[in-house]
mmCIF file of C-alpha atoms in Angstrom:
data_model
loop_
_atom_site.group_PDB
_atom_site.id
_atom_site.type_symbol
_atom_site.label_atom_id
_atom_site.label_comp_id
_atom_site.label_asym_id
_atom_site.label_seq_id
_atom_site.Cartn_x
_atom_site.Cartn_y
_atom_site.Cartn_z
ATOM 1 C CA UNK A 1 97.944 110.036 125.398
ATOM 2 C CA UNK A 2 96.879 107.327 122.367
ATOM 3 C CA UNK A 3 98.089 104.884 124.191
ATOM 4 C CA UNK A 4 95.985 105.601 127.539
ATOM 5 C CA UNK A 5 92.580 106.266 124.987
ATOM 6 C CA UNK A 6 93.600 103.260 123.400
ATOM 7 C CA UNK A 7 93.587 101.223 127.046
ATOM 8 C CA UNK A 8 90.306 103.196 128.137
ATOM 9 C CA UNK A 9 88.761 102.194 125.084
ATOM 10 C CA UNK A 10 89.935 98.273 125.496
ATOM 11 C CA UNK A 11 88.538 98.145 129.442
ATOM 12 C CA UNK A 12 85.049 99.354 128.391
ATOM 13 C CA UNK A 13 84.813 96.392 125.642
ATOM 14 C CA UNK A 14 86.368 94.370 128.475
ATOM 15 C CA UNK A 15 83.475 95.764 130.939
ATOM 16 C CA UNK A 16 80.947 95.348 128.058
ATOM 17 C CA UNK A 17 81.556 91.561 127.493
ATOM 18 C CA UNK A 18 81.354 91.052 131.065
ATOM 19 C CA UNK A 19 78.354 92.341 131.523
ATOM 20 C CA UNK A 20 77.029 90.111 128.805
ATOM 21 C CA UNK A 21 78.044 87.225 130.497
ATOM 22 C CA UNK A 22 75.644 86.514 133.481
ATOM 23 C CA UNK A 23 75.787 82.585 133.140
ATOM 24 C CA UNK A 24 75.908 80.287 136.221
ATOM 25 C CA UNK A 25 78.160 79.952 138.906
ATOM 26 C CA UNK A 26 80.733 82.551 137.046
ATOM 27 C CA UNK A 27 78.391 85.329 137.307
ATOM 28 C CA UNK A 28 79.718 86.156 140.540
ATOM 29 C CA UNK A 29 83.785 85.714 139.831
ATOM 30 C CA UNK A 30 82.469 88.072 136.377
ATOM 31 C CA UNK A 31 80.641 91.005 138.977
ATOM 32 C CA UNK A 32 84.288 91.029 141.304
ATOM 33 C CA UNK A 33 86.041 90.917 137.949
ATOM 34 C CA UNK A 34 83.426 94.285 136.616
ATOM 35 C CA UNK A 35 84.151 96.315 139.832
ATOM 36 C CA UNK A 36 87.581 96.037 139.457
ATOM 37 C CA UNK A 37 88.106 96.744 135.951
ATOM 38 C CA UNK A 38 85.726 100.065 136.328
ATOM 39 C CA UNK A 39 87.848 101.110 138.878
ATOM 40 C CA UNK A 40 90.972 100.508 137.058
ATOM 41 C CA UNK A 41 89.204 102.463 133.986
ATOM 42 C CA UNK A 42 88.559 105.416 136.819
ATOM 43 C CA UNK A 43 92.031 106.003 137.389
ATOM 44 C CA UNK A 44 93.419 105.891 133.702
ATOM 45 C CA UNK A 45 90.575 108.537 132.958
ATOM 46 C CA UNK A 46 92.005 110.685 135.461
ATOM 47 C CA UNK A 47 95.527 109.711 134.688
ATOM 48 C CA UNK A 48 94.595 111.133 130.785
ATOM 49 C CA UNK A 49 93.034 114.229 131.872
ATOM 50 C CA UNK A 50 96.004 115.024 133.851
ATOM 51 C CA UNK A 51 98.407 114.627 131.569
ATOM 52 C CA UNK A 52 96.372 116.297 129.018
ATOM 53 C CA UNK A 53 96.491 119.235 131.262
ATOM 54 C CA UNK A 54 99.877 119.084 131.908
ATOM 55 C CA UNK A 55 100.325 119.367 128.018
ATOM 56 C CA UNK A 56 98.498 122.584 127.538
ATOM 57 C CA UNK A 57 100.668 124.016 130.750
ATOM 58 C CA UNK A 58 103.283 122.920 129.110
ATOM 59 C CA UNK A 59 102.550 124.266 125.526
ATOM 60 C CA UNK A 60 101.222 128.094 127.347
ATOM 61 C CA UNK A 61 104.812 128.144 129.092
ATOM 62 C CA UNK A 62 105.976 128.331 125.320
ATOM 63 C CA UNK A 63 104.447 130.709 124.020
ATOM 64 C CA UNK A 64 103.247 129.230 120.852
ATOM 65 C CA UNK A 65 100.603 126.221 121.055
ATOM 66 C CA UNK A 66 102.249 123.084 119.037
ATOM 67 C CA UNK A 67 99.819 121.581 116.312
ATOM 68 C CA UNK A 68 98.939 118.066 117.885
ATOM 69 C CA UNK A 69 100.133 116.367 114.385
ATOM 70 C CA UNK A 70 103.434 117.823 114.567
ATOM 71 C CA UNK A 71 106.541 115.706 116.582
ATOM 72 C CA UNK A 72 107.713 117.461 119.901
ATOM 73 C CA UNK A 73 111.286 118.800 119.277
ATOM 74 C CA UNK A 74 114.348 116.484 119.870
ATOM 75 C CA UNK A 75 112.336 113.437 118.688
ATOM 76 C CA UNK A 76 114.648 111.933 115.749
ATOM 77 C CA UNK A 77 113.112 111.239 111.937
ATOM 78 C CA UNK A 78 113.300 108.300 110.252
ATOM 79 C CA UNK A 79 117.184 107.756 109.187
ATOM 80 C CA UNK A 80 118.313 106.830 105.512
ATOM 81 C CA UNK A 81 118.558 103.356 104.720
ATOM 82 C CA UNK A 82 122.261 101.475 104.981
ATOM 83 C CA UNK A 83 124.375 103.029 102.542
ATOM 84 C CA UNK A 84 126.416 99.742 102.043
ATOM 85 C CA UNK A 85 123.244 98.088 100.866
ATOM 86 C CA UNK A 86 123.260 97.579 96.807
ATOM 87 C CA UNK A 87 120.971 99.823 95.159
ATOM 88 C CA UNK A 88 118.902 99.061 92.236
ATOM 89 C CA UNK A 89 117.412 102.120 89.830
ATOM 90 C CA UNK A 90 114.102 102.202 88.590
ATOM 91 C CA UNK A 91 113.176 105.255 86.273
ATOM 92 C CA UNK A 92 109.723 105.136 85.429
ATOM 93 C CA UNK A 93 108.549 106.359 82.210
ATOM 94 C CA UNK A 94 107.621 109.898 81.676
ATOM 95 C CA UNK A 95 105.529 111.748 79.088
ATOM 96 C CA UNK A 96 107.626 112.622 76.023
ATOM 97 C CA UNK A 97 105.590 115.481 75.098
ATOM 98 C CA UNK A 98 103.033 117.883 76.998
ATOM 99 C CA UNK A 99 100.026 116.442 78.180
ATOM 100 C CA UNK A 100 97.999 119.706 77.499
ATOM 101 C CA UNK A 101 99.167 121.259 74.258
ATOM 102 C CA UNK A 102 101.927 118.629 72.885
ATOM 103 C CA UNK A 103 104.936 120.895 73.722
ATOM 104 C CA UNK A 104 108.193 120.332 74.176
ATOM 105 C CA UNK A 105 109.429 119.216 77.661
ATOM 106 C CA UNK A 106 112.449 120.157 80.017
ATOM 107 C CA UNK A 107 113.634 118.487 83.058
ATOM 108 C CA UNK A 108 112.815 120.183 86.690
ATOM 109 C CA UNK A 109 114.607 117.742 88.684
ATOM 110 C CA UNK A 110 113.197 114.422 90.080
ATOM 111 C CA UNK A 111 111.360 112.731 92.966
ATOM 112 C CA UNK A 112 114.068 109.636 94.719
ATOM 113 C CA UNK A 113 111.885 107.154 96.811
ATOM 114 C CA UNK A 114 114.000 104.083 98.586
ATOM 115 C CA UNK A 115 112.323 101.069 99.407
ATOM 116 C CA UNK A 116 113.954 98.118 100.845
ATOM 117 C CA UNK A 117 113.249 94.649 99.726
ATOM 118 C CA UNK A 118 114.571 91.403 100.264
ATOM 119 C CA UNK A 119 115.452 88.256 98.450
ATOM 120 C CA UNK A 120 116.403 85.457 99.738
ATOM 121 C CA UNK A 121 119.596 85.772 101.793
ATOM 122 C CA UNK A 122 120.108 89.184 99.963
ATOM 123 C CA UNK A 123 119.116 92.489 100.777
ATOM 124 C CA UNK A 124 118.824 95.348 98.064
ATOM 125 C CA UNK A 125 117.397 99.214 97.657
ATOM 126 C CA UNK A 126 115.401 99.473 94.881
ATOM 127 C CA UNK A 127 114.976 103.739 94.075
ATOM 128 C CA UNK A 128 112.232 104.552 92.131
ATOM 129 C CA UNK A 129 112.579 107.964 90.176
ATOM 130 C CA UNK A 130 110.127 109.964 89.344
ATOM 131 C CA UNK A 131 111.354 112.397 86.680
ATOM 132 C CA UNK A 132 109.920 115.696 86.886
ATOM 133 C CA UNK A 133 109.418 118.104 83.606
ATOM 134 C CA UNK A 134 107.931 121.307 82.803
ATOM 135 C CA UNK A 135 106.939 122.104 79.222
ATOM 136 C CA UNK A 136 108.183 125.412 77.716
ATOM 137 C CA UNK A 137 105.317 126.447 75.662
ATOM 138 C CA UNK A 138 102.287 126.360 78.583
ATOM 139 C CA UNK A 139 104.838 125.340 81.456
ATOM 140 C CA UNK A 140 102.944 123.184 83.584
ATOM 141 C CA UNK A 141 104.560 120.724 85.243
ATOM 142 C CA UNK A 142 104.316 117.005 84.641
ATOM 143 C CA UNK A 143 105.548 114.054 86.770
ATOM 144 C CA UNK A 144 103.850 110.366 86.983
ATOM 145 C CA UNK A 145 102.366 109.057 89.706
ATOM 146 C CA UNK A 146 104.452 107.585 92.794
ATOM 147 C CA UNK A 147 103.912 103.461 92.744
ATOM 148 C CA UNK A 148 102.037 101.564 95.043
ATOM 149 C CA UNK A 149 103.577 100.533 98.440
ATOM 150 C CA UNK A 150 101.879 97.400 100.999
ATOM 151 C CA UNK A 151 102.145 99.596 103.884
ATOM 152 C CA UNK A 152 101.314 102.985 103.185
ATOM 153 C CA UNK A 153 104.416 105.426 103.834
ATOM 154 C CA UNK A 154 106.483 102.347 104.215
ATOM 155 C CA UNK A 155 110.012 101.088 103.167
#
């Protein structure tokens, strides 16, 4: 469905520019060109309603409507990186005492991110840990803050 918005949305700045350009002897190849491409924008609106309604058919034969973020069922996740890759470990610092009232802290567990990176003719894992503690006189929990990525949610 994205994918047919995102085409819709492409012919009308297609149609748009077109319509802009009403110089000399193109202006007639540019009014064929128009027609066309409003017709072909026609039929992938109607293509996207229909399969929109098929969707909602399909999600009332169910039982339960599906939240429109959420993956259909079957579709895989993203797998684990190679396990025969060398791994480097990063711990990152953590508090050493309670960032509220200077208490004493205990482990919870910890946070494992893997993000791949490559050198020159080498691949390696690099896991960042981000130790997790709870402090036994207010117990709140602290952990610090994951590290920046380029690509947001990416390896």
């Amino acid at each position: 469905a994205s994918g047919a918005e995102a085409m819709v949305a492409h012919l009308k700045l297609l149609i748009a520019r077109l319509k802009r350009d009403k110089y000399g002897a193109s202006s007639e190849r540019g009014r064929k060109l128009i027609d066309q491409l409003e017709l072909e924008l026609g039929e992938l609106v109607a293509a996207a309603s229909e399969d929109a309604a098929k969707a909602e058919k399909a999600a009332d034969k169910e039982g339960r409507p599906r939240r429109p973020d959420s993956p259909p069922r079957g579709q895989p996740v993203r797998a684990p990186l190679p396990a025969h890759l060398p791994r480097e470990r990063v711990v990152l610092p953590s508090p050493a005492a309670c960032p509220c009232c200077g208490g004493k802290l205990s482990k919870l567990g910890e946070d494992t991110t893997e993000t791949l990176e490559v050198e020159p003719i080498k691949w390696k894992v690099i896991q960042t840990v981000r130790e997790r503690f709870s402090c036994r006189s207010c117990e709140t929990v602290t952990q610090p803050p994951a590290p920046f990525h380029p690509i947001a949610r990416g390896r």
